[in-house]
PDB file of C-alpha atoms in Angstrom:
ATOM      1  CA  UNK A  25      78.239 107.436 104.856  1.00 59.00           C
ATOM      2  CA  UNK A  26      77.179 107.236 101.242  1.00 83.00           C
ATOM      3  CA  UNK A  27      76.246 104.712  99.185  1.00 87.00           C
ATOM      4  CA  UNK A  28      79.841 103.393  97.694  1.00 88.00           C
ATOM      5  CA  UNK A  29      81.262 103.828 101.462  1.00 89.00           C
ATOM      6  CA  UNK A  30      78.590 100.653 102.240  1.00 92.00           C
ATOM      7  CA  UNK A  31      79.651  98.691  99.545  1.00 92.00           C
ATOM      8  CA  UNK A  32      83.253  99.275 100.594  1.00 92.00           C
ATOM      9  CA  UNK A  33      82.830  97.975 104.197  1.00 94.00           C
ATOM     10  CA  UNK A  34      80.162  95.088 102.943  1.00 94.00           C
ATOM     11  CA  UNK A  35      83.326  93.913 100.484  1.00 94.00           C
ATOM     12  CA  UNK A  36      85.741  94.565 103.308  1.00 93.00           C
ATOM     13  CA  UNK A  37      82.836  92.250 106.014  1.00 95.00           C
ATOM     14  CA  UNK A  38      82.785  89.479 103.991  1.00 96.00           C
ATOM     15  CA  UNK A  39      86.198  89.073 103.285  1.00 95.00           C
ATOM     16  CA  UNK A  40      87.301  89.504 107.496  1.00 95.00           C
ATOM     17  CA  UNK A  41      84.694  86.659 107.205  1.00 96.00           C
ATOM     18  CA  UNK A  42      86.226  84.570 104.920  1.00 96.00           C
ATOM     19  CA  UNK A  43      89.473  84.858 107.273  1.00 95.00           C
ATOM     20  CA  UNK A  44      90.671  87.162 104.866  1.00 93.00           C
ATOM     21  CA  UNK A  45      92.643  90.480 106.465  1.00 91.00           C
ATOM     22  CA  UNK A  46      91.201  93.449 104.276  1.00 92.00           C
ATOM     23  CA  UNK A  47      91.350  96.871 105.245  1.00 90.00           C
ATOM     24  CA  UNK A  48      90.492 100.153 103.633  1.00 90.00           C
ATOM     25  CA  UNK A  49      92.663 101.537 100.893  1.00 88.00           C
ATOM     26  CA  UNK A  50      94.284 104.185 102.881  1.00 81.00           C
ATOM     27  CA  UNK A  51      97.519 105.537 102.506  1.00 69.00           C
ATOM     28  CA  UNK A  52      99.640 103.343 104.787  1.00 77.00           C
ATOM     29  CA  UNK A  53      96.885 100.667 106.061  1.00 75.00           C
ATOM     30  CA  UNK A  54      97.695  97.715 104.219  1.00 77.00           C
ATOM     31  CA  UNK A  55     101.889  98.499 105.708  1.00 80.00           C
ATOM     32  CA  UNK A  56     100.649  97.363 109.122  1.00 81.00           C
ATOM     33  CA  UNK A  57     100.109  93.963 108.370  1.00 80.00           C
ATOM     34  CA  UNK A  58     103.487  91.632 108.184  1.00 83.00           C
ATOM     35  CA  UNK A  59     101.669  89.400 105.729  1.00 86.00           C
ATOM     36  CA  UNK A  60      99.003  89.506 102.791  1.00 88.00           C
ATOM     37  CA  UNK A  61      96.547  91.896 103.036  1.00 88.00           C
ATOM     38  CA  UNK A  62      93.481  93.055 100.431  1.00 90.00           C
ATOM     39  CA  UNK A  63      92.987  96.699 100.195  1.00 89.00           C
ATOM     40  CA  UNK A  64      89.851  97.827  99.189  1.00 91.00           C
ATOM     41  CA  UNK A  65      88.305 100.678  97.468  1.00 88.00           C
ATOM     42  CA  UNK A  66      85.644 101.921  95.189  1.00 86.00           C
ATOM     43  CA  UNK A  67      85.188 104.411  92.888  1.00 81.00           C
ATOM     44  CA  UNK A  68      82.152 105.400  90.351  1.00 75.00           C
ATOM     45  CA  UNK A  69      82.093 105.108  87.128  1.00 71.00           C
ATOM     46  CA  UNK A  70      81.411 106.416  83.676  1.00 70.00           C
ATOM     47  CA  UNK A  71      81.861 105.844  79.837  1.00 65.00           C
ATOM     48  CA  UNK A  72      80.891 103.090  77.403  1.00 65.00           C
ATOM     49  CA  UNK A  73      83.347 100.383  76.101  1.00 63.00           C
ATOM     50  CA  UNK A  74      86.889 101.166  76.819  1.00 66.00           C
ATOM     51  CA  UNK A  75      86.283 104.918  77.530  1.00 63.00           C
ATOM     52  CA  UNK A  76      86.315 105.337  80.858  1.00 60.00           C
ATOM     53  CA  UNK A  77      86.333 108.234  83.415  1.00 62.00           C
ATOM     54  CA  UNK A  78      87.147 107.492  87.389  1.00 61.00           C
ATOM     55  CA  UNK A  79      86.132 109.861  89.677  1.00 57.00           C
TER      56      UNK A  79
END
């Protein structure tokens, strides 16, 4: 698991905490759930201002 895959699931922890239903952003995950749902990712970074580069 690297580094970005921890912060994912940390984000995702604390929200299932909060009473929140999150889930991974997967293709299809959040259709499973009849009602809200957060979907969460995370990507890096790179660029200065309003430049920038996902990867």
């Amino acid at each position: 698991m690297n580094g970005l895959n921890q912060v994912r699931d940390a984000v995702i922890s604390a929200l299932k905490s909060a009473g929140v239903a999150a889930v991974p952003a997967c293709e299809g995950n959040a259709k499973k759930y009849a009602g809200a749902v957060a979907a969460v990712d995370v990507a890096t970074a790179e660029g200065k201002g309003k430049n920038w580069t996902f990867s």
